[in-house]
Amino acid sequence: RQPRSTLFPYTTLFRSLGSELRRLREDHSIKLEEVADRLGVAASTLSRIETGKAPTKSVYLSAMLEMYGVTDPSQRQVLVDMAREGHRKGWWSVYDDVLPTGFGIYVGLEAEAAGLRSFEGEVVQGLFQTPDYARAILREVQVRDTDEQVERLVDLRMKRQEVLDRNPPLDVWMILDEAVVRRTIGGPEVMRDQLARLVEASKKPNVTLQVLPFSSGSHAGLRGPFSILEFPERADPDVAYVESVAGIIYLEKEREVRTCAEAFDRLRAAALSPGQSTDLIFDAAKGLG
């Protein structure tokens, strides 16, 4: 791997390290429960390490490398460095006090992703929200938060948007249901600014924006919004992200991610072209008076 910028988090390092540890264990035909027992941890804990959802202590890593017969100094050092780098906190850690449970993982993945495919059925994708639009949404869905907490969440959302202008920038393909651009959130002025923001963003070479019109009828996104994150390293598989009132779900199994990708392709085919989508957004803005 090439050295990563310290501006970016190390979430995918946990995934890569866990994947390699799982491969080494399976190559030696050792059961997960056996390793967990020898480490003195719960099997569920080791499973979280192998799936990249939790870090591993250096003492556990050393023990596993011994069990798996990893004696080559350079190979051991690579894995040790991955574990060490993975422990570094990302910039979003200062928002831990207001981050919804599990969302820190998404921010980390988003910051390291090379591409993002996103379908939204109710609101504009967070990477393209204006502060006032974001504030109007958060005040409604985070009703127990104080004004200060809401403002910190708005700041976090604006900070996330820097991935659109980094080098290289995040490549985004966003599909919005027509309801997103027709529903007035925050009042006419706030919504007018938000629609203008969408039009401006669509001009970026790394952004493709489509609107799924009401006329399309039933569609592949009726189950709700979802996103698919793609990473620059071939060893890092795509991750699908689904958020609802019940919580956050990360889908990593190839079959599950493929199902989401197929749904996105169907939505892309049913949506208006980027040019037609911009025209519809202009039309929606005119309707605000």
PDB file of C-alpha atoms in Angstrom:
ATOM      1  CA  ARG A   1       0.000   0.000   0.000  1.00  0.00           C
ATOM      2  CA  GLN A   2       1.054   3.557  -0.659  1.00  0.00           C
ATOM      3  CA  PRO A   3       1.389   5.842   2.414  1.00  0.00           C
ATOM      4  CA  ARG A   4      -1.929   7.505   3.192  1.00  0.00           C
ATOM      5  CA  SER A   5      -2.370  11.195   3.856  1.00  0.00           C
ATOM      6  CA  THR A   6      -2.796  11.996   7.545  1.00  0.00           C
ATOM      7  CA  LEU A   7      -5.902  13.965   6.542  1.00  0.00           C
ATOM      8  CA  PHE A   8      -7.722  10.716   5.843  1.00  0.00           C
ATOM      9  CA  PRO A   9      -8.887   8.111   8.350  1.00  0.00           C
ATOM     10  CA  TYR A  10      -7.754   4.511   8.536  1.00  0.00           C
ATOM     11  CA  THR A  11     -11.073   2.703   8.637  1.00  0.00           C
ATOM     12  CA  THR A  12     -10.263   0.506   5.654  1.00  0.00           C
ATOM     13  CA  LEU A  13      -7.010  -0.589   7.279  1.00  0.00           C
ATOM     14  CA  PHE A  14      -9.053  -2.442   9.901  1.00  0.00           C
ATOM     15  CA  ARG A  15     -10.982  -4.153   7.115  1.00  0.00           C
ATOM     16  CA  SER A  16      -7.819  -5.115   5.232  1.00  0.00           C
ATOM     17  CA  LEU A  17      -6.051  -6.341   8.359  1.00  0.00           C
ATOM     18  CA  GLY A  18      -9.082  -8.347   9.446  1.00  0.00           C
ATOM     19  CA  SER A  19      -9.424  -9.883   5.995  1.00  0.00           C
ATOM     20  CA  GLU A  20      -5.770 -10.947   6.013  1.00  0.00           C
ATOM     21  CA  LEU A  21      -6.032 -12.423   9.512  1.00  0.00           C
ATOM     22  CA  ARG A  22      -9.113 -14.372   8.480  1.00  0.00           C
ATOM     23  CA  ARG A  23      -7.306 -15.672   5.381  1.00  0.00           C
ATOM     24  CA  LEU A  24      -4.299 -16.768   7.437  1.00  0.00           C
ATOM     25  CA  ARG A  25      -6.545 -18.558   9.931  1.00  0.00           C
ATOM     26  CA  GLU A  26      -8.506 -20.358   7.246  1.00  0.00           C
ATOM     27  CA  ASP A  27      -5.302 -21.324   5.386  1.00  0.00           C
ATOM     28  CA  HIS A  28      -4.272 -23.175   8.535  1.00  0.00           C
ATOM     29  CA  SER A  29      -7.737 -24.726   8.949  1.00  0.00           C
ATOM     30  CA  ILE A  30      -8.121 -23.247  12.433  1.00  0.00           C
ATOM     31  CA  LYS A  31     -11.635 -22.530  13.683  1.00  0.00           C
ATOM     32  CA  LEU A  32     -12.491 -19.032  14.840  1.00  0.00           C
ATOM     33  CA  GLU A  33     -13.675 -20.385  18.200  1.00  0.00           C
ATOM     34  CA  GLU A  34     -10.326 -22.106  18.758  1.00  0.00           C
ATOM     35  CA  VAL A  35      -8.387 -18.886  18.187  1.00  0.00           C
ATOM     36  CA  ALA A  36     -10.777 -16.907  20.381  1.00  0.00           C
ATOM     37  CA  ASP A  37     -10.364 -19.461  23.177  1.00  0.00           C
ATOM     38  CA  ARG A  38      -6.565 -19.276  23.005  1.00  0.00           C
ATOM     39  CA  LEU A  39      -6.689 -15.475  23.060  1.00  0.00           C
ATOM     40  CA  GLY A  40      -9.147 -15.461  25.929  1.00  0.00           C
ATOM     41  CA  VAL A  41     -11.738 -13.387  24.066  1.00  0.00           C
ATOM     42  CA  ALA A  42     -15.293 -14.024  22.925  1.00  0.00           C
ATOM     43  CA  ALA A  43     -15.719 -15.496  19.459  1.00  0.00           C
ATOM     44  CA  SER A  44     -17.885 -12.478  18.599  1.00  0.00           C
ATOM     45  CA  THR A  45     -14.960 -10.172  19.443  1.00  0.00           C
ATOM     46  CA  LEU A  46     -12.613 -12.036  17.125  1.00  0.00           C
ATOM     47  CA  SER A  47     -15.289 -12.011  14.432  1.00  0.00           C
ATOM     48  CA  ARG A  48     -15.506  -8.216  14.696  1.00  0.00           C
ATOM     49  CA  ILE A  49     -11.728  -7.993  14.305  1.00  0.00           C
ATOM     50  CA  GLU A  50     -11.784 -10.195  11.223  1.00  0.00           C
ATOM     51  CA  THR A  51     -14.577  -8.183   9.618  1.00  0.00           C
ATOM     52  CA  GLY A  52     -12.842  -4.874  10.320  1.00  0.00           C
ATOM     53  CA  LYS A  53     -15.468  -3.635  12.749  1.00  0.00           C
ATOM     54  CA  ALA A  54     -13.064  -3.518  15.697  1.00  0.00           C
ATOM     55  CA  PRO A  55      -9.323  -2.971  16.220  1.00  0.00           C
ATOM     56  CA  THR A  56      -7.027  -5.623  17.644  1.00  0.00           C
ATOM     57  CA  LYS A  57      -4.606  -5.258  20.536  1.00  0.00           C
ATOM     58  CA  SER A  58      -0.921  -5.757  19.741  1.00  0.00           C
ATOM     59  CA  VAL A  59      -0.756  -8.706  22.133  1.00  0.00           C
ATOM     60  CA  TYR A  60      -3.626 -10.420  20.279  1.00  0.00           C
ATOM     61  CA  LEU A  61      -2.032  -9.701  16.912  1.00  0.00           C
ATOM     62  CA  SER A  62       1.303 -11.160  18.003  1.00  0.00           C
ATOM     63  CA  ALA A  63      -0.410 -14.288  19.317  1.00  0.00           C
ATOM     64  CA  MET A  64      -2.368 -14.763  16.096  1.00  0.00           C
ATOM     65  CA  LEU A  65       0.712 -14.345  13.927  1.00  0.00           C
ATOM     66  CA  GLU A  66       2.431 -17.033  15.995  1.00  0.00           C
ATOM     67  CA  MET A  67      -0.563 -19.353  15.656  1.00  0.00           C
ATOM     68  CA  TYR A  68      -0.678 -18.791  11.898  1.00  0.00           C
ATOM     69  CA  GLY A  69       3.035 -19.365  11.424  1.00  0.00           C
ATOM     70  CA  VAL A  70       3.837 -15.882  10.149  1.00  0.00           C
ATOM     71  CA  THR A  71       7.592 -15.732  10.696  1.00  0.00           C
ATOM     72  CA  ASP A  72       8.718 -13.496   7.837  1.00  0.00           C
ATOM     73  CA  PRO A  73       9.805 -10.181   9.479  1.00  0.00           C
ATOM     74  CA  SER A  74       8.613  -8.006   6.590  1.00  0.00           C
ATOM     75  CA  GLN A  75       5.173  -9.645   6.487  1.00  0.00           C
ATOM     76  CA  ARG A  76       4.794  -9.304  10.236  1.00  0.00           C
ATOM     77  CA  GLN A  77       5.824  -5.650  10.097  1.00  0.00           C
ATOM     78  CA  VAL A  78       3.247  -4.848   7.424  1.00  0.00           C
ATOM     79  CA  LEU A  79       0.464  -6.291   9.581  1.00  0.00           C
ATOM     80  CA  VAL A  80       1.767  -4.589  12.733  1.00  0.00           C
ATOM     81  CA  ASP A  81       1.928  -1.249  10.899  1.00  0.00           C
ATOM     82  CA  MET A  82      -1.639  -1.709   9.626  1.00  0.00           C
ATOM     83  CA  ALA A  83      -2.859  -2.301  13.169  1.00  0.00           C
ATOM     84  CA  ARG A  84      -0.936   0.692  14.491  1.00  0.00           C
ATOM     85  CA  GLU A  85      -2.098   3.067  11.752  1.00  0.00           C
ATOM     86  CA  GLY A  86      -5.653   1.875  12.160  1.00  0.00           C
ATOM     87  CA  HIS A  87      -5.689   3.152  15.727  1.00  0.00           C
ATOM     88  CA  ARG A  88      -5.179   6.728  14.613  1.00  0.00           C
ATOM     89  CA  LYS A  89      -8.282   8.803  15.112  1.00  0.00           C
ATOM     90  CA  GLY A  90      -9.872  10.531  12.151  1.00  0.00           C
ATOM     91  CA  TRP A  91     -10.777  14.217  12.073  1.00  0.00           C
ATOM     92  CA  TRP A  92     -14.398  13.372  12.915  1.00  0.00           C
ATOM     93  CA  SER A  93     -13.467  12.029  16.361  1.00  0.00           C
ATOM     94  CA  VAL A  94     -13.945  15.535  17.792  1.00  0.00           C
ATOM     95  CA  TYR A  95     -17.646  15.075  17.006  1.00  0.00           C
ATOM     96  CA  ASP A  96     -17.961  11.793  18.918  1.00  0.00           C
ATOM     97  CA  ASP A  97     -20.275  13.443  21.459  1.00  0.00           C
ATOM     98  CA  VAL A  98     -22.935  14.108  18.794  1.00  0.00           C
ATOM     99  CA  LEU A  99     -22.318  11.371  16.204  1.00  0.00           C
ATOM    100  CA  PRO A 100     -25.236   8.947  15.860  1.00  0.00           C
ATOM    101  CA  THR A 101     -24.329   5.397  16.864  1.00  0.00           C
ATOM    102  CA  GLY A 102     -22.354   3.707  14.090  1.00  0.00           C
ATOM    103  CA  PHE A 103     -22.161   6.787  11.856  1.00  0.00           C
ATOM    104  CA  GLY A 104     -18.488   7.380  12.601  1.00  0.00           C
ATOM    105  CA  ILE A 105     -17.742   4.215  10.631  1.00  0.00           C
ATOM    106  CA  TYR A 106     -19.555   5.639   7.612  1.00  0.00           C
ATOM    107  CA  VAL A 107     -17.687   8.954   7.772  1.00  0.00           C
ATOM    108  CA  GLY A 108     -14.417   7.037   7.859  1.00  0.00           C
ATOM    109  CA  LEU A 109     -15.366   4.903   4.880  1.00  0.00           C
ATOM    110  CA  GLU A 110     -16.653   7.915   2.966  1.00  0.00           C
ATOM    111  CA  ALA A 111     -13.408   9.799   3.515  1.00  0.00           C
ATOM    112  CA  GLU A 112     -11.338   6.950   2.094  1.00  0.00           C
ATOM    113  CA  ALA A 113     -13.704   5.981  -0.717  1.00  0.00           C
ATOM    114  CA  ALA A 114     -12.873   6.606  -4.360  1.00  0.00           C
ATOM    115  CA  GLY A 115     -16.475   6.472  -5.504  1.00  0.00           C
ATOM    116  CA  LEU A 116     -19.993   6.800  -4.121  1.00  0.00           C
ATOM    117  CA  ARG A 117     -23.279   5.723  -5.703  1.00  0.00           C
ATOM    118  CA  SER A 118     -26.234   7.078  -3.770  1.00  0.00           C
ATOM    119  CA  PHE A 119     -30.012   6.970  -4.035  1.00  0.00           C
ATOM    120  CA  GLU A 120     -32.089   9.304  -1.878  1.00  0.00           C
ATOM    121  CA  GLY A 121     -35.866   9.277  -1.711  1.00  0.00           C
ATOM    122  CA  GLU A 122     -36.601  11.957   0.906  1.00  0.00           C
ATOM    123  CA  VAL A 123     -33.751  14.465   1.303  1.00  0.00           C
ATOM    124  CA  VAL A 124     -30.669  15.675  -0.540  1.00  0.00           C
ATOM    125  CA  GLN A 125     -27.548  13.562   0.061  1.00  0.00           C
ATOM    126  CA  GLY A 126     -25.530  15.025   2.953  1.00  0.00           C
ATOM    127  CA  LEU A 127     -22.512  15.811   0.780  1.00  0.00           C
ATOM    128  CA  PHE A 128     -24.596  18.327  -1.158  1.00  0.00           C
ATOM    129  CA  GLN A 129     -26.677  19.956   1.563  1.00  0.00           C
ATOM    130  CA  THR A 130     -26.420  23.650   2.362  1.00  0.00           C
ATOM    131  CA  PRO A 131     -25.987  24.567   6.053  1.00  0.00           C
ATOM    132  CA  ASP A 132     -29.542  25.920   6.349  1.00  0.00           C
ATOM    133  CA  TYR A 133     -31.073  22.881   4.659  1.00  0.00           C
ATOM    134  CA  ALA A 134     -29.050  20.538   6.877  1.00  0.00           C
ATOM    135  CA  ARG A 135     -30.050  22.535   9.943  1.00  0.00           C
ATOM    136  CA  ALA A 136     -33.760  22.284   9.059  1.00  0.00           C
ATOM    137  CA  ILE A 137     -33.501  18.501   8.685  1.00  0.00           C
ATOM    138  CA  LEU A 138     -31.479  17.939  11.844  1.00  0.00           C
ATOM    139  CA  ARG A 139     -33.842  20.023  13.966  1.00  0.00           C
ATOM    140  CA  GLU A 140     -36.641  17.716  12.867  1.00  0.00           C
ATOM    141  CA  VAL A 141     -34.921  14.327  13.176  1.00  0.00           C
ATOM    142  CA  GLN A 142     -32.696  15.129  16.192  1.00  0.00           C
ATOM    143  CA  VAL A 143     -35.492  16.582  18.302  1.00  0.00           C
ATOM    144  CA  ARG A 144     -33.759  15.835  21.605  1.00  0.00           C
ATOM    145  CA  ASP A 145     -30.541  17.616  20.630  1.00  0.00           C
ATOM    146  CA  THR A 146     -29.784  21.128  21.839  1.00  0.00           C
ATOM    147  CA  ASP A 147     -29.171  23.956  19.383  1.00  0.00           C
ATOM    148  CA  GLU A 148     -25.456  23.610  20.077  1.00  0.00           C
ATOM    149  CA  GLN A 149     -25.506  19.897  19.270  1.00  0.00           C
ATOM    150  CA  VAL A 150     -27.410  20.532  16.053  1.00  0.00           C
ATOM    151  CA  GLU A 151     -24.849  23.135  15.025  1.00  0.00           C
ATOM    152  CA  ARG A 152     -22.017  20.672  15.633  1.00  0.00           C
ATOM    153  CA  LEU A 153     -23.772  18.138  13.412  1.00  0.00           C
ATOM    154  CA  VAL A 154     -24.154  20.798  10.723  1.00  0.00           C
ATOM    155  CA  ASP A 155     -20.426  21.553  11.018  1.00  0.00           C
ATOM    156  CA  LEU A 156     -19.660  17.845  10.665  1.00  0.00           C
ATOM    157  CA  ARG A 157     -21.799  17.631   7.538  1.00  0.00           C
ATOM    158  CA  MET A 158     -20.035  20.614   5.969  1.00  0.00           C
ATOM    159  CA  LYS A 159     -16.629  19.158   6.859  1.00  0.00           C
ATOM    160  CA  ARG A 160     -17.538  15.890   5.120  1.00  0.00           C
ATOM    161  CA  GLN A 161     -18.104  17.800   1.892  1.00  0.00           C
ATOM    162  CA  GLU A 162     -14.390  18.444   1.547  1.00  0.00           C
ATOM    163  CA  VAL A 163     -14.050  15.011  -0.104  1.00  0.00           C
ATOM    164  CA  LEU A 164     -15.622  16.557  -3.218  1.00  0.00           C
ATOM    165  CA  ASP A 165     -12.693  18.951  -3.675  1.00  0.00           C
ATOM    166  CA  ARG A 166      -9.731  16.918  -2.441  1.00  0.00           C
ATOM    167  CA  ASN A 167      -7.120  15.516  -4.834  1.00  0.00           C
ATOM    168  CA  PRO A 168      -8.287  13.167  -6.227  1.00  0.00           C
ATOM    169  CA  PRO A 169     -11.910  14.067  -5.467  1.00  0.00           C
ATOM    170  CA  LEU A 170     -14.607  11.580  -4.538  1.00  0.00           C
ATOM    171  CA  ASP A 171     -16.468  10.482  -7.660  1.00  0.00           C
ATOM    172  CA  VAL A 172     -20.213  10.686  -6.942  1.00  0.00           C
ATOM    173  CA  TRP A 173     -23.215   9.398  -8.876  1.00  0.00           C
ATOM    174  CA  MET A 174     -26.331  10.623  -7.094  1.00  0.00           C
ATOM    175  CA  ILE A 175     -29.940   9.780  -7.910  1.00  0.00           C
ATOM    176  CA  LEU A 176     -32.667  11.797  -6.208  1.00  0.00           C
ATOM    177  CA  ASP A 177     -36.342  10.944  -6.249  1.00  0.00           C
ATOM    178  CA  GLU A 178     -38.369  13.869  -7.594  1.00  0.00           C
ATOM    179  CA  ALA A 179     -39.919  14.193  -4.135  1.00  0.00           C
ATOM    180  CA  VAL A 180     -36.531  15.374  -2.850  1.00  0.00           C
ATOM    181  CA  VAL A 181     -36.501  18.440  -5.084  1.00  0.00           C
ATOM    182  CA  ARG A 182     -40.239  19.124  -4.793  1.00  0.00           C
ATOM    183  CA  ARG A 183     -40.523  18.954  -0.990  1.00  0.00           C
ATOM    184  CA  THR A 184     -39.883  22.385   0.536  1.00  0.00           C
ATOM    185  CA  ILE A 185     -37.624  21.959   3.557  1.00  0.00           C
ATOM    186  CA  GLY A 186     -36.714  24.984   5.684  1.00  0.00           C
ATOM    187  CA  GLY A 187     -38.960  27.341   3.743  1.00  0.00           C
ATOM    188  CA  PRO A 188     -38.864  28.648   0.142  1.00  0.00           C
ATOM    189  CA  GLU A 189     -35.638  30.649   0.510  1.00  0.00           C
ATOM    190  CA  VAL A 190     -33.710  27.776   2.089  1.00  0.00           C
ATOM    191  CA  MET A 191     -35.027  25.363  -0.528  1.00  0.00           C
ATOM    192  CA  ARG A 192     -34.221  27.725  -3.385  1.00  0.00           C
ATOM    193  CA  ASP A 193     -30.606  27.950  -2.192  1.00  0.00           C
ATOM    194  CA  GLN A 194     -30.480  24.173  -1.844  1.00  0.00           C
ATOM    195  CA  LEU A 195     -31.668  23.612  -5.394  1.00  0.00           C
ATOM    196  CA  ALA A 196     -29.112  26.119  -6.648  1.00  0.00           C
ATOM    197  CA  ARG A 197     -26.458  24.180  -4.759  1.00  0.00           C
ATOM    198  CA  LEU A 198     -27.507  20.993  -6.544  1.00  0.00           C
ATOM    199  CA  VAL A 199     -27.274  22.639  -9.951  1.00  0.00           C
ATOM    200  CA  GLU A 200     -23.845  24.032  -9.140  1.00  0.00           C
ATOM    201  CA  ALA A 201     -22.612  20.678  -7.848  1.00  0.00           C
ATOM    202  CA  SER A 202     -23.823  18.909 -10.987  1.00  0.00           C
ATOM    203  CA  LYS A 203     -21.324  20.968 -12.992  1.00  0.00           C
ATOM    204  CA  LYS A 204     -18.388  19.327 -11.226  1.00  0.00           C
ATOM    205  CA  PRO A 205     -16.615  16.731 -13.385  1.00  0.00           C
ATOM    206  CA  ASN A 206     -16.676  14.251 -10.495  1.00  0.00           C
ATOM    207  CA  VAL A 207     -20.434  14.553  -9.899  1.00  0.00           C
ATOM    208  CA  THR A 208     -23.279  12.980 -11.886  1.00  0.00           C
ATOM    209  CA  LEU A 209     -26.784  13.962 -10.796  1.00  0.00           C
ATOM    210  CA  GLN A 210     -30.017  12.352 -11.943  1.00  0.00           C
ATOM    211  CA  VAL A 211     -33.599  12.816 -10.812  1.00  0.00           C
ATOM    212  CA  LEU A 212     -36.033   9.904 -10.758  1.00  0.00           C
ATOM    213  CA  PRO A 213     -39.343  11.434 -11.929  1.00  0.00           C
ATOM    214  CA  PHE A 214     -42.754  10.673 -10.483  1.00  0.00           C
ATOM    215  CA  SER A 215     -43.725   9.431 -13.925  1.00  0.00           C
ATOM    216  CA  SER A 216     -41.388   6.449 -13.530  1.00  0.00           C
ATOM    217  CA  GLY A 217     -43.972   4.836 -11.245  1.00  0.00           C
ATOM    218  CA  SER A 218     -42.759   1.923  -9.131  1.00  0.00           C
ATOM    219  CA  HIS A 219     -38.980   1.639  -9.032  1.00  0.00           C
ATOM    220  CA  ALA A 220     -36.034  -0.293  -7.587  1.00  0.00           C
ATOM    221  CA  GLY A 221     -35.588   2.158  -4.705  1.00  0.00           C
ATOM    222  CA  LEU A 222     -38.968   1.670  -3.054  1.00  0.00           C
ATOM    223  CA  ARG A 223     -37.351  -0.080  -0.087  1.00  0.00           C
ATOM    224  CA  GLY A 224     -35.586   3.145   0.831  1.00  0.00           C
ATOM    225  CA  PRO A 225     -32.362   5.105   0.322  1.00  0.00           C
ATOM    226  CA  PHE A 226     -28.964   3.433   0.126  1.00  0.00           C
ATOM    227  CA  SER A 227     -25.374   4.156  -0.824  1.00  0.00           C
ATOM    228  CA  ILE A 228     -22.536   2.066  -2.214  1.00  0.00           C
ATOM    229  CA  LEU A 229     -18.964   3.018  -1.366  1.00  0.00           C
ATOM    230  CA  GLU A 230     -16.109   1.991  -3.658  1.00  0.00           C
ATOM    231  CA  PHE A 231     -12.425   2.041  -2.685  1.00  0.00           C
ATOM    232  CA  PRO A 232      -9.205   2.603  -4.646  1.00  0.00           C
ATOM    233  CA  GLU A 233      -7.539  -0.591  -3.410  1.00  0.00           C
ATOM    234  CA  ARG A 234      -8.784  -3.727  -5.171  1.00  0.00           C
ATOM    235  CA  ALA A 235      -8.347  -5.608  -1.896  1.00  0.00           C
ATOM    236  CA  ASP A 236     -10.998  -3.380  -0.289  1.00  0.00           C
ATOM    237  CA  PRO A 237     -14.443  -4.616  -1.426  1.00  0.00           C
ATOM    238  CA  ASP A 238     -17.397  -2.270  -1.894  1.00  0.00           C
ATOM    239  CA  VAL A 239     -19.645  -1.551   1.079  1.00  0.00           C
ATOM    240  CA  ALA A 240     -23.357  -0.768   0.932  1.00  0.00           C
ATOM    241  CA  TYR A 241     -24.812   1.569   3.550  1.00  0.00           C
ATOM    242  CA  VAL A 242     -28.458   1.695   4.574  1.00  0.00           C
ATOM    243  CA  GLU A 243     -29.893   4.106   7.144  1.00  0.00           C
ATOM    244  CA  SER A 244     -33.378   4.091   8.670  1.00  0.00           C
ATOM    245  CA  VAL A 245     -35.180   4.911  11.912  1.00  0.00           C
ATOM    246  CA  ALA A 246     -34.194   1.416  13.066  1.00  0.00           C
ATOM    247  CA  GLY A 247     -30.499   2.240  12.772  1.00  0.00           C
ATOM    248  CA  ILE A 248     -27.556   1.893  10.416  1.00  0.00           C
ATOM    249  CA  ILE A 249     -26.755  -1.250   8.452  1.00  0.00           C
ATOM    250  CA  TYR A 250     -23.508  -1.997   6.602  1.00  0.00           C
ATOM    251  CA  LEU A 251     -23.682  -4.669   3.916  1.00  0.00           C
ATOM    252  CA  GLU A 252     -20.358  -6.237   2.936  1.00  0.00           C
ATOM    253  CA  LYS A 253     -21.211  -9.679   1.582  1.00  0.00           C
ATOM    254  CA  GLU A 254     -20.698  -9.803  -2.172  1.00  0.00           C
ATOM    255  CA  ARG A 255     -24.250 -10.994  -2.826  1.00  0.00           C
ATOM    256  CA  GLU A 256     -25.781  -8.190  -0.738  1.00  0.00           C
ATOM    257  CA  VAL A 257     -23.668  -5.467  -2.318  1.00  0.00           C
ATOM    258  CA  ARG A 258     -24.386  -6.834  -5.792  1.00  0.00           C
ATOM    259  CA  THR A 259     -28.135  -6.659  -5.069  1.00  0.00           C
ATOM    260  CA  CYS A 260     -27.761  -2.972  -4.187  1.00  0.00           C
ATOM    261  CA  ALA A 261     -25.621  -2.335  -7.270  1.00  0.00           C
ATOM    262  CA  GLU A 262     -28.229  -3.959  -9.509  1.00  0.00           C
ATOM    263  CA  ALA A 263     -30.967  -1.835  -7.927  1.00  0.00           C
ATOM    264  CA  PHE A 264     -28.874   1.283  -8.527  1.00  0.00           C
ATOM    265  CA  ASP A 265     -28.356   0.361 -12.171  1.00  0.00           C
ATOM    266  CA  ARG A 266     -32.112  -0.016 -12.615  1.00  0.00           C
ATOM    267  CA  LEU A 267     -32.694   3.360 -10.961  1.00  0.00           C
ATOM    268  CA  ARG A 268     -30.058   4.938 -13.189  1.00  0.00           C
ATOM    269  CA  ALA A 269     -31.820   3.571 -16.263  1.00  0.00           C
ATOM    270  CA  ALA A 270     -35.230   4.830 -15.102  1.00  0.00           C
ATOM    271  CA  ALA A 271     -34.036   8.304 -14.070  1.00  0.00           C
ATOM    272  CA  LEU A 272     -33.885  11.395 -16.254  1.00  0.00           C
ATOM    273  CA  SER A 273     -30.643  12.244 -17.997  1.00  0.00           C
ATOM    274  CA  PRO A 274     -28.352  14.705 -16.164  1.00  0.00           C
ATOM    275  CA  GLY A 275     -29.489  17.520 -18.483  1.00  0.00           C
ATOM    276  CA  GLN A 276     -33.164  16.735 -18.048  1.00  0.00           C
ATOM    277  CA  SER A 277     -32.615  16.426 -14.301  1.00  0.00           C
ATOM    278  CA  THR A 278     -31.159  19.926 -14.139  1.00  0.00           C
ATOM    279  CA  ASP A 279     -34.159  21.257 -16.082  1.00  0.00           C
ATOM    280  CA  LEU A 280     -36.517  19.622 -13.567  1.00  0.00           C
ATOM    281  CA  ILE A 281     -34.599  21.188 -10.677  1.00  0.00           C
ATOM    282  CA  PHE A 282     -34.876  24.613 -12.325  1.00  0.00           C
ATOM    283  CA  ASP A 283     -38.612  23.992 -12.704  1.00  0.00           C
ATOM    284  CA  ALA A 284     -38.925  23.100  -9.040  1.00  0.00           C
ATOM    285  CA  ALA A 285     -37.076  26.291  -8.078  1.00  0.00           C
ATOM    286  CA  LYS A 286     -39.446  28.409 -10.170  1.00  0.00           C
ATOM    287  CA  GLY A 287     -42.353  26.813  -8.351  1.00  0.00           C
ATOM    288  CA  LEU A 288     -41.045  28.282  -5.095  1.00  0.00           C
ATOM    289  CA  GLY A 289     -41.919  31.782  -6.303  1.00  0.00           C
TER     290      GLY A 289
END
